[in-house]
CSV table of C-alpha atoms and ligand atoms in Angstrom, one decimal:
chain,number,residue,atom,x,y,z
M,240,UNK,CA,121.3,-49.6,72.2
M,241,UNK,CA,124.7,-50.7,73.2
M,242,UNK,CA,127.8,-48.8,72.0
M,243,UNK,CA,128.3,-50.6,68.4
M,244,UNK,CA,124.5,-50.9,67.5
M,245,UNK,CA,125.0,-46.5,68.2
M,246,UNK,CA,128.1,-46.1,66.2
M,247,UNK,CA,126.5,-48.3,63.2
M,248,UNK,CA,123.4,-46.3,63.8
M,249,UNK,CA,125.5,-42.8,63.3
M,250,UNK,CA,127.0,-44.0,60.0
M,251,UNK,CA,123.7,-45.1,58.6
M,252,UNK,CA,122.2,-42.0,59.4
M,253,UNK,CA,125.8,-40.0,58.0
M,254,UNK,CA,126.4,-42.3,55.0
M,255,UNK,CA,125.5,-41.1,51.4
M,256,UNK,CA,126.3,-44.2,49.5
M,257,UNK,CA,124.6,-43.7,46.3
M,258,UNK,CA,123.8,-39.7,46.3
M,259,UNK,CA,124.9,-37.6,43.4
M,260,UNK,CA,125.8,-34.2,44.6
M,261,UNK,CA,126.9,-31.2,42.7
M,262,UNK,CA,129.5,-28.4,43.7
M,263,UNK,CA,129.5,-24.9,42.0
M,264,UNK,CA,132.8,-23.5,42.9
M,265,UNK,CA,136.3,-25.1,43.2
M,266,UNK,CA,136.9,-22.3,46.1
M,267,UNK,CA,138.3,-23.1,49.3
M,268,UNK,CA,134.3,-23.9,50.5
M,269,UNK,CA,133.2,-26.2,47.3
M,270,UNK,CA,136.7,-27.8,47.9
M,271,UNK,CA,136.1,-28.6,51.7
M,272,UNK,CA,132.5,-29.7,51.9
M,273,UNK,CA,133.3,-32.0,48.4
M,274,UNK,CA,135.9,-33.5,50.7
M,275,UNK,CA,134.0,-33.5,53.8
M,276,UNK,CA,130.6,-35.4,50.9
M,277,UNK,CA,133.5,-37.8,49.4
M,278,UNK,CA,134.4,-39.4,52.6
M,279,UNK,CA,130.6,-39.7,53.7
M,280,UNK,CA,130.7,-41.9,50.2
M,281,UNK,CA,128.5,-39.3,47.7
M,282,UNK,CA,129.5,-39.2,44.7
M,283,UNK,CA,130.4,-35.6,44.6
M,284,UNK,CA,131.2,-33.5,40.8
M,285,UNK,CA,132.2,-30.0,41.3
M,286,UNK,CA,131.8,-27.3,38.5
M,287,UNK,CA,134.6,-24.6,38.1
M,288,UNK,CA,134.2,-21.6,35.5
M,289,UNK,CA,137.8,-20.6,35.7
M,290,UNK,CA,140.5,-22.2,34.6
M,291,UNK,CA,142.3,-22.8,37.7
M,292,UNK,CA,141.2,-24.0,41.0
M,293,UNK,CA,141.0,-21.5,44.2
M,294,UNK,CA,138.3,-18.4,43.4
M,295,UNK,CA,139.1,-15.9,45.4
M,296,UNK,CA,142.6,-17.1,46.6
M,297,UNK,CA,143.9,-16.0,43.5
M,298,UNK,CA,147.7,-16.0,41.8
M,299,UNK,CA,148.6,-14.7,38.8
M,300,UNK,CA,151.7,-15.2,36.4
M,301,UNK,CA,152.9,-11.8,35.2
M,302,UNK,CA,156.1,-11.0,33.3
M,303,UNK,CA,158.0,-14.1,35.0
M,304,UNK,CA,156.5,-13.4,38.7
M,305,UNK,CA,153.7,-15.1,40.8
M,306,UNK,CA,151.8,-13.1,42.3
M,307,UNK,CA,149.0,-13.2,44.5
M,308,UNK,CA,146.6,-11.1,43.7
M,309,UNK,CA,143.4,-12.2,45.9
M,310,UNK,CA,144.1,-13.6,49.4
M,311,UNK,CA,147.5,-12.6,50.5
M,312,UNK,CA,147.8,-15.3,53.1
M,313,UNK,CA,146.0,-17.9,55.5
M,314,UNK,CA,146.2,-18.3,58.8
M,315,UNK,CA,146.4,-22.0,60.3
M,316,UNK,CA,144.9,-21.4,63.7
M,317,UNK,CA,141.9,-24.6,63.7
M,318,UNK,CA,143.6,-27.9,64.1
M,319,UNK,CA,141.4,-29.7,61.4
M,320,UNK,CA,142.5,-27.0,58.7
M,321,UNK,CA,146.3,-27.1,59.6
M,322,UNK,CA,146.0,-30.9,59.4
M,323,UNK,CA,144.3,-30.9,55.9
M,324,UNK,CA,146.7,-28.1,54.2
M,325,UNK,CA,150.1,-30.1,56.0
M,326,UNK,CA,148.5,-33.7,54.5
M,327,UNK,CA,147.7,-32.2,51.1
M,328,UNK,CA,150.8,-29.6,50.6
M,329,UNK,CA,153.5,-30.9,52.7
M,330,UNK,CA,156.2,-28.5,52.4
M,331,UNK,CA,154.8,-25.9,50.2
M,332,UNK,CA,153.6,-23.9,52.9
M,333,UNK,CA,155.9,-21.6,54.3
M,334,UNK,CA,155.4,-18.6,57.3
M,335,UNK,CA,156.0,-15.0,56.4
M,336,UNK,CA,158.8,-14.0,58.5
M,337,UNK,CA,158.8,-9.9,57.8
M,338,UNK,CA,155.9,-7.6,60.2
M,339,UNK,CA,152.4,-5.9,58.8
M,340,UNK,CA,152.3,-2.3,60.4
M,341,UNK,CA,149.8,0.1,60.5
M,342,UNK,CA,148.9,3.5,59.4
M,343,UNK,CA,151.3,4.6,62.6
M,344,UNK,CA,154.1,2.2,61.9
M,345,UNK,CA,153.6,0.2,64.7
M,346,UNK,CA,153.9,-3.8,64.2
M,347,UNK,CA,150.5,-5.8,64.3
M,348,UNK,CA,150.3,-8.7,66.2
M,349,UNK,CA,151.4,-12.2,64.0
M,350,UNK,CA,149.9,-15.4,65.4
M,351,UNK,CA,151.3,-17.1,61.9
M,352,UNK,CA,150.0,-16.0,58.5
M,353,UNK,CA,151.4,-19.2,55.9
M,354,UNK,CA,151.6,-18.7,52.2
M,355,UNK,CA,151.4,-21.6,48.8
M,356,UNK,CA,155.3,-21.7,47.8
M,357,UNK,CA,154.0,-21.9,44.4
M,358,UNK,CA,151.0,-19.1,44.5
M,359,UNK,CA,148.2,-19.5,46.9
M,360,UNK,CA,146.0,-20.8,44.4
M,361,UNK,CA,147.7,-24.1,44.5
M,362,UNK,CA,146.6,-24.3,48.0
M,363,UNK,CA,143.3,-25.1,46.5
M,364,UNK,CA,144.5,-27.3,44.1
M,365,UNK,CA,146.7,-29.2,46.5
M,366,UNK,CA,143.5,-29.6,48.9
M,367,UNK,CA,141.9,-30.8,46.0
M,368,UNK,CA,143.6,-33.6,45.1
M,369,UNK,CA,141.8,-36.9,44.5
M,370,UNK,CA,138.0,-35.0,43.8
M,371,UNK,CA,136.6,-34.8,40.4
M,372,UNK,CA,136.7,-31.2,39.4
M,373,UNK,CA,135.8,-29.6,36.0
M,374,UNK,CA,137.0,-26.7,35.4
M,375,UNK,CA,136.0,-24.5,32.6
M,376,UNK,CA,132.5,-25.8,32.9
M,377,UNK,CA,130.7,-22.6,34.2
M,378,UNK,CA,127.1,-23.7,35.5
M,379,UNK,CA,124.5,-21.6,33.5
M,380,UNK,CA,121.3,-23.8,33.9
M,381,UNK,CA,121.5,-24.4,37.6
M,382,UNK,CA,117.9,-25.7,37.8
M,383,UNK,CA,119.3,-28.2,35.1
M,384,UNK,CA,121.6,-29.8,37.5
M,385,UNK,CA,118.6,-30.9,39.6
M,386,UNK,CA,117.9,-33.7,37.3
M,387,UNK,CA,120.8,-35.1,37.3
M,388,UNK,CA,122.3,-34.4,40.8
M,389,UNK,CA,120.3,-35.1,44.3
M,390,UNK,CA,121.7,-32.1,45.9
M,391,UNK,CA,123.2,-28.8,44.3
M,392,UNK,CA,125.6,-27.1,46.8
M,393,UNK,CA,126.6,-23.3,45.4
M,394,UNK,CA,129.8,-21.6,46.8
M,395,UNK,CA,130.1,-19.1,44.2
M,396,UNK,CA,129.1,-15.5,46.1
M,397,UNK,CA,126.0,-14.8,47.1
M,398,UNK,CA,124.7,-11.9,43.8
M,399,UNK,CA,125.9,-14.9,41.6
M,400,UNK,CA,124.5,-17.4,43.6
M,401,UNK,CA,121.3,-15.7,43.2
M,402,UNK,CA,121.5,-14.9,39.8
M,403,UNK,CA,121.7,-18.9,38.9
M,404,UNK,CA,118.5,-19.7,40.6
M,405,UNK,CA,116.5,-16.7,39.8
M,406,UNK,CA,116.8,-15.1,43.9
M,407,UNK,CA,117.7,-11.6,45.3
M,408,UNK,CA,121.2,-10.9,44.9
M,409,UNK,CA,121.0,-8.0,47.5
M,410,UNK,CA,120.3,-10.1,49.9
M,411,UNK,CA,123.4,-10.5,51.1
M,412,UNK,CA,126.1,-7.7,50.3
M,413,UNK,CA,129.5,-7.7,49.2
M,414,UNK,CA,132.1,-5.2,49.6
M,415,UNK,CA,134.2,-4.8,46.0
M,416,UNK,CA,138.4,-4.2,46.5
M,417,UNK,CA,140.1,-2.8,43.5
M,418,UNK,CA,144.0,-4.2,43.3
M,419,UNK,CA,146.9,-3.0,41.6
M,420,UNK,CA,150.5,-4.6,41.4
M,421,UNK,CA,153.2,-2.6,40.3
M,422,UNK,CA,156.8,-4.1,39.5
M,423,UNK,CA,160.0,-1.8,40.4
M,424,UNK,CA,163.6,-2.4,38.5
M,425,UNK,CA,166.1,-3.2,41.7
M,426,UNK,CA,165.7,-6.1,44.7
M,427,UNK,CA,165.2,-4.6,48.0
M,428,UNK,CA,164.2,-1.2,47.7
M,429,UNK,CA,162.8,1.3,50.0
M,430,UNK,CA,161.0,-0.4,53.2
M,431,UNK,CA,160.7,-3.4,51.3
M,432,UNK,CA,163.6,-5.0,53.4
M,433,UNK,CA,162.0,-4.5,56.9
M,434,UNK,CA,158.4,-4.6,56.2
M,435,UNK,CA,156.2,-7.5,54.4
M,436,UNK,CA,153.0,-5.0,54.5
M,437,UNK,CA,151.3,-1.8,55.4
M,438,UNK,CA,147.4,-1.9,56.5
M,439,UNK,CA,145.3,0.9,56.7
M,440,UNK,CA,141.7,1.3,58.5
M,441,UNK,CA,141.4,4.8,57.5
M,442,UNK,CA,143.4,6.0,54.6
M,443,UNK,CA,142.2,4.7,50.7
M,444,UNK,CA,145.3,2.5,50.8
M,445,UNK,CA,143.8,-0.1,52.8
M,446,UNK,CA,146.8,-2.8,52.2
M,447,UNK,CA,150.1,-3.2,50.8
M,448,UNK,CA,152.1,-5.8,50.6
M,449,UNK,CA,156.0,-6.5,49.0
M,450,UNK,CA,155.3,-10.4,46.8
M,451,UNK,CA,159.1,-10.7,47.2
M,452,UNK,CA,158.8,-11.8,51.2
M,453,UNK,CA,157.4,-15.0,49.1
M,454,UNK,CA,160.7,-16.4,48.0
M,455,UNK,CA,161.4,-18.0,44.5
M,456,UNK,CA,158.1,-16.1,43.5
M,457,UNK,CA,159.7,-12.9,41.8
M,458,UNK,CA,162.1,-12.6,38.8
M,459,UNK,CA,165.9,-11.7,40.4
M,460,UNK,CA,166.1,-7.9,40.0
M,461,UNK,CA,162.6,-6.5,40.5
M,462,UNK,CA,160.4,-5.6,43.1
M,463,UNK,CA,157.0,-6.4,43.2
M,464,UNK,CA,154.1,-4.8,45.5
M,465,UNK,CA,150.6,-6.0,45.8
M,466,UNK,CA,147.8,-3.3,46.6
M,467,UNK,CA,143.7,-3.4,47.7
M,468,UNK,CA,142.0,-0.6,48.0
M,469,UNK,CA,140.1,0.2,50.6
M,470,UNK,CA,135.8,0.1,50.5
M,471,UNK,CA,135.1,3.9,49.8
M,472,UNK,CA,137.6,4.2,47.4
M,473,UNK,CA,136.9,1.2,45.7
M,474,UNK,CA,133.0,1.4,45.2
M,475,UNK,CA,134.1,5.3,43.7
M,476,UNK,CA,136.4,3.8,41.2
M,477,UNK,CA,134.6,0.8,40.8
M,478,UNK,CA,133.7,0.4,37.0
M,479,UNK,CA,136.8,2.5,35.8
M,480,UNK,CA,138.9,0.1,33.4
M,481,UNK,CA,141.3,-2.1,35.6
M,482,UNK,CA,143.9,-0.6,33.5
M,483,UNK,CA,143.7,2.9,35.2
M,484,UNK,CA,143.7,1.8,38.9
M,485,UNK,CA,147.3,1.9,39.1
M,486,UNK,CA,147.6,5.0,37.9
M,487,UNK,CA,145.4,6.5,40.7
M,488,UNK,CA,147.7,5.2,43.8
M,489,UNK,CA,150.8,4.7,42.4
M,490,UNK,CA,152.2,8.0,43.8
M,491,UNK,CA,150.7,6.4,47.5
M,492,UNK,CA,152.4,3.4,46.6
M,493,UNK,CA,155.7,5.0,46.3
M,494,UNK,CA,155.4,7.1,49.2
M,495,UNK,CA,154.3,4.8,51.6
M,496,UNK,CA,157.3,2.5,50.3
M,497,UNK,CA,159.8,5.2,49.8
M,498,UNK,CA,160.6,3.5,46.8
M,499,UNK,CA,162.3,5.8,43.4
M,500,UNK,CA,160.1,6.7,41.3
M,501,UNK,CA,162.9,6.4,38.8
M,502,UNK,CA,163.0,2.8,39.3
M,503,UNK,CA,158.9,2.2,38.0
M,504,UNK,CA,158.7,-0.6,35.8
M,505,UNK,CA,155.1,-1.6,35.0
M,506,UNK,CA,151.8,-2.2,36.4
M,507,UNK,CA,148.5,-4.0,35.8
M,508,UNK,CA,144.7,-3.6,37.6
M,509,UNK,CA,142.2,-6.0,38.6
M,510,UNK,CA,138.7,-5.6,39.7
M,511,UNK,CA,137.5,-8.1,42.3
M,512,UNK,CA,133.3,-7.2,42.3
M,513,UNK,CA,132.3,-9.3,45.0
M,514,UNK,CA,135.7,-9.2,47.6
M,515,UNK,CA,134.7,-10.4,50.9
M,516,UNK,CA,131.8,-9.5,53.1
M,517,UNK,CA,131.3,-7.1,56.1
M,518,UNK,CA,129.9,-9.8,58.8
M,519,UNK,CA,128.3,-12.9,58.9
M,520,UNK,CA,124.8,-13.9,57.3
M,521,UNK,CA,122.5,-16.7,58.0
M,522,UNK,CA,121.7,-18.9,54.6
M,523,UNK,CA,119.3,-17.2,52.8
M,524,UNK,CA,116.0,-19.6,51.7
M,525,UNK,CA,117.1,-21.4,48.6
M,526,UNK,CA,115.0,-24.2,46.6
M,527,UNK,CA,114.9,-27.9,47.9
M,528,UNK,CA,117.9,-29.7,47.9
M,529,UNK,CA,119.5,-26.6,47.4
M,530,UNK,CA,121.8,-25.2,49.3
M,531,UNK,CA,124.4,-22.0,49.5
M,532,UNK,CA,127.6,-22.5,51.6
M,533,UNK,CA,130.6,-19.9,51.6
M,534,UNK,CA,132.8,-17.1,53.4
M,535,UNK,CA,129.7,-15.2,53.6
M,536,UNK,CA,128.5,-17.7,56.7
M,537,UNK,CA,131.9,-17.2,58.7
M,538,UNK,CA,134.1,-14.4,57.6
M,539,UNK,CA,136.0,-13.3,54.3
M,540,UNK,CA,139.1,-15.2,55.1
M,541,UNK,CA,140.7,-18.7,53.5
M,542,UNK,CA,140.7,-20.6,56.3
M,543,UNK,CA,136.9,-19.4,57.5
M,544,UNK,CA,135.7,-20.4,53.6
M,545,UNK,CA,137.4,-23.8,54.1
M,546,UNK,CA,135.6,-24.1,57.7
M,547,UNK,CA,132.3,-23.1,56.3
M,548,UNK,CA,132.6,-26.0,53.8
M,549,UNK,CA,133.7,-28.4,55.8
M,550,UNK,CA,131.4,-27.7,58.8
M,551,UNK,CA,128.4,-27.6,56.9
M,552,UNK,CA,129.0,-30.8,54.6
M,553,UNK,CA,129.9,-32.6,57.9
M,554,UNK,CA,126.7,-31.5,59.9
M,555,UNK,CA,124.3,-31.7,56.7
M,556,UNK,CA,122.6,-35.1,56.6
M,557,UNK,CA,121.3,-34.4,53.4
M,558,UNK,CA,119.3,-37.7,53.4
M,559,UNK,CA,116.1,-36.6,51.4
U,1414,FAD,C1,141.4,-9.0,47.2
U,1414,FAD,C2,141.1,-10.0,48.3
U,1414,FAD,C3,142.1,-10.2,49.3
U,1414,FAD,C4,141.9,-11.2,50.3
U,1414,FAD,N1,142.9,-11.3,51.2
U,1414,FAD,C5,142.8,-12.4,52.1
U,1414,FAD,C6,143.9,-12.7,52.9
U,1414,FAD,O1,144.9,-12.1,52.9
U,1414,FAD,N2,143.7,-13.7,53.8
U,1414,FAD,C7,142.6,-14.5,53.8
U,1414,FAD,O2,142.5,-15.4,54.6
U,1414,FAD,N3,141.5,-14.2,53.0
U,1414,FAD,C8,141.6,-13.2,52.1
U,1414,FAD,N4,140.6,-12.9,51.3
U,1414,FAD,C9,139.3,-13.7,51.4
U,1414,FAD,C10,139.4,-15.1,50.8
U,1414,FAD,O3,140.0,-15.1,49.6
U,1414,FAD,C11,137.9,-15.6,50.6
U,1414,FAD,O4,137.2,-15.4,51.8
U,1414,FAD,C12,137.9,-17.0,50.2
U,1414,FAD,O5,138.8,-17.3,49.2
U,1414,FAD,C13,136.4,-17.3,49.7
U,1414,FAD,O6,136.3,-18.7,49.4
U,1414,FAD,P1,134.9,-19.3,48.8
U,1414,FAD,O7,135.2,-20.7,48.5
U,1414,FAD,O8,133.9,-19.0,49.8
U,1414,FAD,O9,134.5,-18.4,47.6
U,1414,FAD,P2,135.3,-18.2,46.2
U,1414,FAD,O10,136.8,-18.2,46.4
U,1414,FAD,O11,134.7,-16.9,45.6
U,1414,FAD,O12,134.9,-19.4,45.3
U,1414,FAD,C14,133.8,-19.5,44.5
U,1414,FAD,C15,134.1,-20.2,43.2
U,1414,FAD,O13,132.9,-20.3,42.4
U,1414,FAD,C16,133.2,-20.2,41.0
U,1414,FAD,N5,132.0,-19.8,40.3
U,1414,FAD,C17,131.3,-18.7,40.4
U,1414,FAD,N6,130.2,-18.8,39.6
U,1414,FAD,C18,130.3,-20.0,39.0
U,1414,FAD,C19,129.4,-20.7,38.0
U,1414,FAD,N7,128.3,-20.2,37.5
U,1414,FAD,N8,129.8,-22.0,37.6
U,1414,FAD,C20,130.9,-22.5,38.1
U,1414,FAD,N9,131.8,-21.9,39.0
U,1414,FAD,C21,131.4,-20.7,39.4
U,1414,FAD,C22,134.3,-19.1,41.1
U,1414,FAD,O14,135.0,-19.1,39.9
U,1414,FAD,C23,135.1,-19.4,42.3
U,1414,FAD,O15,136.2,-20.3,42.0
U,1414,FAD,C24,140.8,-12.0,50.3
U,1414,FAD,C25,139.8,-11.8,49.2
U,1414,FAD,C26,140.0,-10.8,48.2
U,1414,FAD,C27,139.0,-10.7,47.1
């Protein structure tokens, strides 16, 4: 077979012309392997239960600030995820500038960590430009889909992955991080001017981060400070109200920050369940024409979501 009769070859045996395929999960995985389906020609629908687009790389609007309350950042280090986010947000993406130190103060190494100008969530809306998304449309009936779609690909985390298609959730398990943001009255306060961060391996205050390193994000006058807790602490505290979390570490908060305690303005909680995993799992053994893709194959990270989607839906010939 000469060259062209090869090449010709490869694309019939890569092009889906005429399959219907079905993402659950407008994270940064359904996103990429939709894209990575949509230019092998399927006809691709993803399925979104939230309003917005992004899962886990979450932002919130609160009392005129956006906040990212999931993934912090993203790292650009693969050359085929920096070209997709630069194509689809141009711009928007900017570098944090300001060091994360450690529990001893010393700086951590920086080999680039990018944010979403407007909240990192729209880096999963921005990547998802151009794909037919519904959001608001939580699957239920996931069996359902079968008889409409050829293939079902599920990105939401594994225990709720499971739970759709009747399969053991424990099968693959998933650390929970309890967050709490607390606004301050004043700009700059504290250690907020010389630090973006603090991470901690071995104290309950496993990150800390000021949301005003993220200009035009936080209302003039106020300081804002993101907070996940760490594993141990968070499984303890786990089904407390989101509404008391801040309460439990705000005194760490202000420590750690050296921030007045005069100058508290208000807080809120937020219980991520299913936060990120602790290594990397092979798929577990799913239905035909099922299939599970995610964080959970790489690591808990934006960027390794994003690779698992796209390397997957480009290797997956998904001919039957
Ligand atoms: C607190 C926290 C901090 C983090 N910090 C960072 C960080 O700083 N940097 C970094 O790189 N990574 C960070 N991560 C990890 C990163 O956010 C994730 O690894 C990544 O976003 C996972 O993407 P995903 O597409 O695999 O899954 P998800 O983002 O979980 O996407 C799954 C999607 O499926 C949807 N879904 C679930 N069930 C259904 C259903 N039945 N029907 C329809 N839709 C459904 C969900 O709503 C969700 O949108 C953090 C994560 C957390 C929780």
């Amino acid at each position: 077979m000469d060259l062209a009769g090869l090449l010709s070859f490869l694309f019939f045996m890569t092009d889906l012309t005429g399959k219907r395929i079905a993402v659950i999960g407008a994270g940064l995985a359904g996103i990429a392997a939709a894209h990575a389906l949509t230019s092998r020609n399927a006809h691709v629908t993803i399925f979104e239960k939230s309003r917005g687009y992004g899962g886990r790389c979450a932002t919130k609007r609160w009392q005129g600030h956006v906040v990212d309350h999931g993934a912090q950042y993203f790292t650009l280090r693969d050359e085929r995820f920096k070209h997709a986010v630069q194509q689809a947000c141009g711009d928007a993406i900017h570098r944090l500038e300001l060091p994360i130190r450690d529990e001893e103060n010393r700086i951590l190494g920086d080999t680039g960590r990018w944010f979403h100008r407007d909240g990192n969530s729209r880096l999963a809306r921005d990547l998802a430009k151009g794909l037919e998304v519904r959001t608001e449309t939580p699957v239920e009936d996931a069996p359902a889909l079968l008889q409409e779609f050829d293939h079902v690909i599920c990105t939401a985390p594994w225990p709720q992955t499971a739970k759709l298609w009747g399969l053991d959730e424990h099968e693959i398990d998933y650390i929970p991080c309890l967050a709490a943001v607390f606004a301050y009255r004043g700009d700059g306060l504290g250690r907020t001017q010389e630090t973006y961060a603090f991470r901690s391996r071995s104290t309950p205050l496993a990150w800390t981060a000021c949301e005003n390193h993220k200009p035009g994000r936080i209302a003039a006058g106020s300081t804002v400070i993101v907070t996940h807790l760490g594993e141990a602490f968070s499984r303890e505290h786990l089904e407390r109200p989101p509404a008391e979390y801040p309460s439990l570490v705000r005194t760490w908060i202000e420590d750690r920050w050296e921030l007045p305690k005069t100058a508290y303005d208000l807080a809120l909680g937020h219980r991520w369940r299913l936060a990120r995993i602790d290594s990397a799992h092979p798929s577990p053994c799913l239905p035909p024409r099922v299939h599970f893709v995610g964080d959970a194959f790489k690591a808990s990270r934006v960027e390794d979501a994003w690779l698992a989607g796209h390397e997957w839906a480009a290797k997956n010939h998904l001919m039957d």
